[in-house]
C-alpha cells in the first residue's frame, strides 16, 4: 500500500507510517512525542501507537490521551493539550524493548482540529478538519 495525502477525518492527530523490521524482531509499538512551545521547560506530551507490521497505516492518537511529562516523568498536574499552543517538534521513539535494527517510514503527520458538520444519513456526526488558519498543522 502506498502512502496517501488524505487527512484523517475522525481523529485529532494522525500520521501515515510504515514500520520495517528483520523477521525475528517485529516492531509495532512506538511512542509519539509532542513538544509544545508552552513556556514550561521540558514539557513533553507523549502517547503510544501500534502499527501493522510492514504495511502503510494511518494511525491516530487522540489528544486527550496524551500524557504530559517532564524530564521523563509523568507530571503530577496533567494539563490537556491546547490547540492554541504552537508545536516545536514531533518525535517517534521505539517503545517495544526489543534490540536490533529497525526502520520507520513516516509519510505525513497532521495535528487536526475537528468541527461537527452535522449528521450524515441521520446517524453519525460528520467530522471535518478545520482549515489551516484555524488550527491544522502539517509537516
mmCIF file with all atom_site columns, C-alpha atoms in Angstrom:
data_model
loop_
_atom_site.group_PDB
_atom_site.id
_atom_site.type_symbol
_atom_site.label_atom_id
_atom_site.label_alt_id
_atom_site.label_comp_id
_atom_site.label_asym_id
_atom_site.label_entity_id
_atom_site.label_seq_id
_atom_site.pdbx_PDB_ins_code
_atom_site.Cartn_x
_atom_site.Cartn_y
_atom_site.Cartn_z
_atom_site.occupancy
_atom_site.B_iso_or_equiv
_atom_site.pdbx_formal_charge
_atom_site.auth_seq_id
_atom_site.auth_comp_id
_atom_site.auth_asym_id
_atom_site.auth_atom_id
_atom_site.pdbx_PDB_model_num
ATOM 1   C CA . UNK A 1 1   ? 0.000   0.000   0.000  1.00 0.00 ? 1   UNK A CA 1
ATOM 2   C CA . UNK A 1 2   ? 1.344   3.440   -0.899 1.00 0.00 ? 2   UNK A CA 1
ATOM 3   C CA . UNK A 1 3   ? 1.064   6.482   1.374  1.00 0.00 ? 3   UNK A CA 1
ATOM 4   C CA . UNK A 1 4   ? -1.798  8.834   0.706  1.00 0.00 ? 4   UNK A CA 1
ATOM 5   C CA . UNK A 1 5   ? -2.191  12.553  1.211  1.00 0.00 ? 5   UNK A CA 1
ATOM 6   C CA . UNK A 1 6   ? -5.659  12.386  2.715  1.00 0.00 ? 6   UNK A CA 1
ATOM 7   C CA . UNK A 1 7   ? -6.271  13.936  6.107  1.00 0.00 ? 7   UNK A CA 1
ATOM 8   C CA . UNK A 1 8   ? -7.801  11.740  8.784  1.00 0.00 ? 8   UNK A CA 1
ATOM 9   C CA . UNK A 1 9   ? -11.328 12.996  9.338  1.00 0.00 ? 9   UNK A CA 1
ATOM 10  C CA . UNK A 1 10  ? -12.078 11.302  12.656 1.00 0.00 ? 10  UNK A CA 1
ATOM 11  C CA . UNK A 1 11  ? -9.020  11.893  14.799 1.00 0.00 ? 11  UNK A CA 1
ATOM 12  C CA . UNK A 1 12  ? -7.213  14.953  16.115 1.00 0.00 ? 12  UNK A CA 1
ATOM 13  C CA . UNK A 1 13  ? -3.735  13.549  15.496 1.00 0.00 ? 13  UNK A CA 1
ATOM 14  C CA . UNK A 1 14  ? -2.877  11.317  12.575 1.00 0.00 ? 14  UNK A CA 1
ATOM 15  C CA . UNK A 1 15  ? 0.162   10.069  10.750 1.00 0.00 ? 15  UNK A CA 1
ATOM 16  C CA . UNK A 1 16  ? 0.833   7.720   7.865  1.00 0.00 ? 16  UNK A CA 1
ATOM 17  C CA . UNK A 1 17  ? 3.603   5.319   8.869  1.00 0.00 ? 17  UNK A CA 1
ATOM 18  C CA . UNK A 1 18  ? 5.170   2.030   7.745  1.00 0.00 ? 18  UNK A CA 1
ATOM 19  C CA . UNK A 1 19  ? 7.482   0.023   10.026 1.00 0.00 ? 19  UNK A CA 1
ATOM 20  C CA . UNK A 1 20  ? 10.256  -2.204  8.650  1.00 0.00 ? 20  UNK A CA 1
ATOM 21  C CA . UNK A 1 21  ? 11.954  -4.863  10.695 1.00 0.00 ? 21  UNK A CA 1
ATOM 22  C CA . UNK A 1 22  ? 14.021  -8.054  10.487 1.00 0.00 ? 22  UNK A CA 1
ATOM 23  C CA . UNK A 1 23  ? 11.997  -11.275 10.583 1.00 0.00 ? 23  UNK A CA 1
ATOM 24  C CA . UNK A 1 24  ? 12.912  -12.046 14.179 1.00 0.00 ? 24  UNK A CA 1
ATOM 25  C CA . UNK A 1 25  ? 12.431  -8.543  15.595 1.00 0.00 ? 25  UNK A CA 1
ATOM 26  C CA . UNK A 1 26  ? 8.957   -7.216  14.790 1.00 0.00 ? 26  UNK A CA 1
ATOM 27  C CA . UNK A 1 27  ? 8.468   -3.571  15.739 1.00 0.00 ? 27  UNK A CA 1
ATOM 28  C CA . UNK A 1 28  ? 4.911   -2.408  16.052 1.00 0.00 ? 28  UNK A CA 1
ATOM 29  C CA . UNK A 1 29  ? 4.775   -0.150  19.136 1.00 0.00 ? 29  UNK A CA 1
ATOM 30  C CA . UNK A 1 30  ? 6.011   3.429   19.006 1.00 0.00 ? 30  UNK A CA 1
ATOM 31  C CA . UNK A 1 31  ? 5.943   6.368   21.373 1.00 0.00 ? 31  UNK A CA 1
ATOM 32  C CA . UNK A 1 32  ? 4.955   9.676   19.799 1.00 0.00 ? 32  UNK A CA 1
ATOM 33  C CA . UNK A 1 33  ? 6.321   12.798  21.498 1.00 0.00 ? 33  UNK A CA 1
ATOM 34  C CA . UNK A 1 34  ? 4.897   16.283  21.033 1.00 0.00 ? 34  UNK A CA 1
ATOM 35  C CA . UNK A 1 35  ? 6.970   19.196  22.331 1.00 0.00 ? 35  UNK A CA 1
ATOM 36  C CA . UNK A 1 36  ? 4.808   22.305  22.730 1.00 0.00 ? 36  UNK A CA 1
ATOM 37  C CA . UNK A 1 37  ? 6.032   25.850  22.948 1.00 0.00 ? 37  UNK A CA 1
ATOM 38  C CA . UNK A 1 38  ? 4.443   26.179  26.387 1.00 0.00 ? 38  UNK A CA 1
ATOM 39  C CA . UNK A 1 39  ? 6.898   28.295  28.323 1.00 0.00 ? 39  UNK A CA 1
ATOM 40  C CA . UNK A 1 40  ? 7.433   25.462  30.803 1.00 0.00 ? 40  UNK A CA 1
ATOM 41  C CA . UNK A 1 41  ? 10.838  23.806  30.459 1.00 0.00 ? 41  UNK A CA 1
ATOM 42  C CA . UNK A 1 42  ? 10.844  20.116  29.489 1.00 0.00 ? 42  UNK A CA 1
ATOM 43  C CA . UNK A 1 43  ? 7.101   19.844  28.792 1.00 0.00 ? 43  UNK A CA 1
ATOM 44  C CA . UNK A 1 44  ? 6.533   16.871  26.502 1.00 0.00 ? 44  UNK A CA 1
ATOM 45  C CA . UNK A 1 45  ? 3.214   15.241  25.647 1.00 0.00 ? 45  UNK A CA 1
ATOM 46  C CA . UNK A 1 46  ? 3.524   11.503  24.998 1.00 0.00 ? 46  UNK A CA 1
ATOM 47  C CA . UNK A 1 47  ? 1.282   8.806   23.605 1.00 0.00 ? 47  UNK A CA 1
ATOM 48  C CA . UNK A 1 48  ? 1.615   5.318   22.143 1.00 0.00 ? 48  UNK A CA 1
ATOM 49  C CA . UNK A 1 49  ? 0.562   3.909   18.783 1.00 0.00 ? 49  UNK A CA 1
ATOM 50  C CA . UNK A 1 50  ? 0.670   0.431   17.292 1.00 0.00 ? 50  UNK A CA 1
ATOM 51  C CA . UNK A 1 51  ? 1.179   -0.270  13.608 1.00 0.00 ? 51  UNK A CA 1
ATOM 52  C CA . UNK A 1 52  ? 0.606   -3.331  11.433 1.00 0.00 ? 52  UNK A CA 1
ATOM 53  C CA . UNK A 1 53  ? 3.917   -4.948  10.547 1.00 0.00 ? 53  UNK A CA 1
ATOM 54  C CA . UNK A 1 54  ? 5.443   -3.838  7.240  1.00 0.00 ? 54  UNK A CA 1
ATOM 55  C CA . UNK A 1 55  ? 2.357   -2.049  5.874  1.00 0.00 ? 55  UNK A CA 1
ATOM 56  C CA . UNK A 1 56  ? 1.418   1.597   5.456  1.00 0.00 ? 56  UNK A CA 1
ATOM 57  C CA . UNK A 1 57  ? -1.147  2.569   8.054  1.00 0.00 ? 57  UNK A CA 1
ATOM 58  C CA . UNK A 1 58  ? -2.870  5.751   9.083  1.00 0.00 ? 58  UNK A CA 1
ATOM 59  C CA . UNK A 1 59  ? -2.686  5.781   12.857 1.00 0.00 ? 59  UNK A CA 1
ATOM 60  C CA . UNK A 1 60  ? -4.443  8.181   15.176 1.00 0.00 ? 60  UNK A CA 1
ATOM 61  C CA . UNK A 1 61  ? -3.710  9.390   18.653 1.00 0.00 ? 61  UNK A CA 1
ATOM 62  C CA . UNK A 1 62  ? -6.474  11.425  20.317 1.00 0.00 ? 62  UNK A CA 1
ATOM 63  C CA . UNK A 1 63  ? -5.015  14.467  22.022 1.00 0.00 ? 63  UNK A CA 1
ATOM 64  C CA . UNK A 1 64  ? -6.997  13.773  25.191 1.00 0.00 ? 64  UNK A CA 1
ATOM 65  C CA . UNK A 1 65  ? -4.984  10.544  25.614 1.00 0.00 ? 65  UNK A CA 1
ATOM 66  C CA . UNK A 1 66  ? -1.583  12.229  25.664 1.00 0.00 ? 66  UNK A CA 1
ATOM 67  C CA . UNK A 1 67  ? 0.317   12.251  28.955 1.00 0.00 ? 67  UNK A CA 1
ATOM 68  C CA . UNK A 1 68  ? 2.138   15.395  29.981 1.00 0.00 ? 68  UNK A CA 1
ATOM 69  C CA . UNK A 1 69  ? 5.677   14.539  31.086 1.00 0.00 ? 69  UNK A CA 1
ATOM 70  C CA . UNK A 1 70  ? 8.762   16.422  32.186 1.00 0.00 ? 70  UNK A CA 1
ATOM 71  C CA . UNK A 1 71  ? 12.296  15.013  32.198 1.00 0.00 ? 71  UNK A CA 1
ATOM 72  C CA . UNK A 1 72  ? 10.921  11.526  31.561 1.00 0.00 ? 72  UNK A CA 1
ATOM 73  C CA . UNK A 1 73  ? 8.453   11.597  34.465 1.00 0.00 ? 73  UNK A CA 1
ATOM 74  C CA . UNK A 1 74  ? 4.670   11.904  34.282 1.00 0.00 ? 74  UNK A CA 1
ATOM 75  C CA . UNK A 1 75  ? 3.701   15.323  35.625 1.00 0.00 ? 75  UNK A CA 1
ATOM 76  C CA . UNK A 1 76  ? 1.562   15.369  38.779 1.00 0.00 ? 76  UNK A CA 1
ATOM 77  C CA . UNK A 1 77  ? -0.706  18.001  37.239 1.00 0.00 ? 77  UNK A CA 1
ATOM 78  C CA . UNK A 1 78  ? -1.942  16.951  33.801 1.00 0.00 ? 78  UNK A CA 1
ATOM 79  C CA . UNK A 1 79  ? -2.708  19.934  31.567 1.00 0.00 ? 79  UNK A CA 1
ATOM 80  C CA . UNK A 1 80  ? -4.634  18.936  28.444 1.00 0.00 ? 80  UNK A CA 1
ATOM 81  C CA . UNK A 1 81  ? -3.245  19.828  25.020 1.00 0.00 ? 81  UNK A CA 1
ATOM 82  C CA . UNK A 1 82  ? -4.441  23.282  23.985 1.00 0.00 ? 82  UNK A CA 1
ATOM 83  C CA . UNK A 1 83  ? -4.976  23.615  20.215 1.00 0.00 ? 83  UNK A CA 1
ATOM 84  C CA . UNK A 1 84  ? -3.792  27.213  20.545 1.00 0.00 ? 84  UNK A CA 1
ATOM 85  C CA . UNK A 1 85  ? -0.287  26.075  21.549 1.00 0.00 ? 85  UNK A CA 1
ATOM 86  C CA . UNK A 1 86  ? 2.486   26.196  18.993 1.00 0.00 ? 86  UNK A CA 1
ATOM 87  C CA . UNK A 1 87  ? 4.338   22.954  18.362 1.00 0.00 ? 87  UNK A CA 1
ATOM 88  C CA . UNK A 1 88  ? 8.145   22.878  18.493 1.00 0.00 ? 88  UNK A CA 1
ATOM 89  C CA . UNK A 1 89  ? 8.656   19.259  17.432 1.00 0.00 ? 89  UNK A CA 1
ATOM 90  C CA . UNK A 1 90  ? 7.220   15.791  16.945 1.00 0.00 ? 90  UNK A CA 1
ATOM 91  C CA . UNK A 1 91  ? 9.317   12.697  17.605 1.00 0.00 ? 91  UNK A CA 1
ATOM 92  C CA . UNK A 1 92  ? 8.894   8.935   17.272 1.00 0.00 ? 92  UNK A CA 1
ATOM 93  C CA . UNK A 1 93  ? 10.562  6.504   19.681 1.00 0.00 ? 93  UNK A CA 1
ATOM 94  C CA . UNK A 1 94  ? 10.651  2.712   19.634 1.00 0.00 ? 94  UNK A CA 1
ATOM 95  C CA . UNK A 1 95  ? 8.801   1.512   22.706 1.00 0.00 ? 95  UNK A CA 1
ATOM 96  C CA . UNK A 1 96  ? 8.898   -2.278  22.364 1.00 0.00 ? 96  UNK A CA 1
ATOM 97  C CA . UNK A 1 97  ? 12.025  -3.099  24.375 1.00 0.00 ? 97  UNK A CA 1
ATOM 98  C CA . UNK A 1 98  ? 13.469  -5.265  21.568 1.00 0.00 ? 98  UNK A CA 1
ATOM 99  C CA . UNK A 1 99  ? 17.069  -4.708  20.458 1.00 0.00 ? 99  UNK A CA 1
ATOM 100 C CA . UNK A 1 100 ? 18.208  -4.714  16.843 1.00 0.00 ? 100 UNK A CA 1
ATOM 101 C CA . UNK A 1 101 ? 17.919  -2.724  13.628 1.00 0.00 ? 101 UNK A CA 1
ATOM 102 C CA . UNK A 1 102 ? 14.699  -1.065  12.551 1.00 0.00 ? 102 UNK A CA 1
ATOM 103 C CA . UNK A 1 103 ? 13.277  1.472   10.152 1.00 0.00 ? 103 UNK A CA 1
ATOM 104 C CA . UNK A 1 104 ? 10.104  3.546   10.402 1.00 0.00 ? 104 UNK A CA 1
ATOM 105 C CA . UNK A 1 105 ? 8.874   5.458   7.348  1.00 0.00 ? 105 UNK A CA 1
ATOM 106 C CA . UNK A 1 106 ? 6.638   8.449   8.050  1.00 0.00 ? 106 UNK A CA 1
ATOM 107 C CA . UNK A 1 107 ? 4.774   9.794   5.012  1.00 0.00 ? 107 UNK A CA 1
ATOM 108 C CA . UNK A 1 108 ? 2.923   12.589  6.807  1.00 0.00 ? 108 UNK A CA 1
ATOM 109 C CA . UNK A 1 109 ? 1.830   13.824  10.214 1.00 0.00 ? 109 UNK A CA 1
ATOM 110 C CA . UNK A 1 110 ? -1.086  16.160  10.910 1.00 0.00 ? 110 UNK A CA 1
ATOM 111 C CA . UNK A 1 111 ? -2.479  17.790  14.013 1.00 0.00 ? 111 UNK A CA 1
ATOM 112 C CA . UNK A 1 112 ? -6.149  18.299  13.199 1.00 0.00 ? 112 UNK A CA 1
ATOM 113 C CA . UNK A 1 113 ? -8.899  20.272  14.909 1.00 0.00 ? 113 UNK A CA 1
ATOM 114 C CA . UNK A 1 114 ? -12.387 18.984  14.295 1.00 0.00 ? 114 UNK A CA 1
ATOM 115 C CA . UNK A 1 115 ? -15.766 20.580  13.875 1.00 0.00 ? 115 UNK A CA 1
ATOM 116 C CA . UNK A 1 116 ? -19.104 18.797  13.790 1.00 0.00 ? 116 UNK A CA 1
ATOM 117 C CA . UNK A 1 117 ? -20.621 19.334  10.350 1.00 0.00 ? 117 UNK A CA 1
ATOM 118 C CA . UNK A 1 118 ? -23.998 17.886  11.303 1.00 0.00 ? 118 UNK A CA 1
ATOM 119 C CA . UNK A 1 119 ? -25.390 14.425  10.744 1.00 0.00 ? 119 UNK A CA 1
ATOM 120 C CA . UNK A 1 120 ? -24.540 12.100  7.850  1.00 0.00 ? 120 UNK A CA 1
ATOM 121 C CA . UNK A 1 121 ? -27.522 9.920   6.874  1.00 0.00 ? 121 UNK A CA 1
ATOM 122 C CA . UNK A 1 122 ? -29.134 10.869  10.187 1.00 0.00 ? 122 UNK A CA 1
ATOM 123 C CA . UNK A 1 123 ? -26.787 8.681   12.240 1.00 0.00 ? 123 UNK A CA 1
ATOM 124 C CA . UNK A 1 124 ? -23.152 9.539   12.957 1.00 0.00 ? 124 UNK A CA 1
ATOM 125 C CA . UNK A 1 125 ? -21.850 13.105  13.149 1.00 0.00 ? 125 UNK A CA 1
ATOM 126 C CA . UNK A 1 126 ? -19.517 14.060  10.296 1.00 0.00 ? 126 UNK A CA 1
ATOM 127 C CA . UNK A 1 127 ? -16.143 15.431  11.258 1.00 0.00 ? 127 UNK A CA 1
ATOM 128 C CA . UNK A 1 128 ? -14.208 17.821  9.068  1.00 0.00 ? 128 UNK A CA 1
ATOM 129 C CA . UNK A 1 129 ? -10.687 19.171  9.606  1.00 0.00 ? 129 UNK A CA 1
ATOM 130 C CA . UNK A 1 130 ? -10.579 22.912  10.143 1.00 0.00 ? 130 UNK A CA 1
ATOM 131 C CA . UNK A 1 131 ? -8.684  24.999  7.587  1.00 0.00 ? 131 UNK A CA 1
ATOM 132 C CA . UNK A 1 132 ? -5.033  25.815  8.432  1.00 0.00 ? 132 UNK A CA 1
ATOM 133 C CA . UNK A 1 133 ? -5.793  29.252  9.853  1.00 0.00 ? 133 UNK A CA 1
ATOM 134 C CA . UNK A 1 134 ? -7.969  27.564  12.493 1.00 0.00 ? 134 UNK A CA 1
ATOM 135 C CA . UNK A 1 135 ? -5.539  25.010  13.819 1.00 0.00 ? 135 UNK A CA 1
ATOM 136 C CA . UNK A 1 136 ? -4.374  22.419  11.282 1.00 0.00 ? 136 UNK A CA 1
ATOM 137 C CA . UNK A 1 137 ? -0.625  21.981  11.224 1.00 0.00 ? 137 UNK A CA 1
ATOM 138 C CA . UNK A 1 138 ? 1.037   19.608  8.753  1.00 0.00 ? 138 UNK A CA 1
ATOM 139 C CA . UNK A 1 139 ? 4.652   18.669  8.252  1.00 0.00 ? 139 UNK A CA 1
#
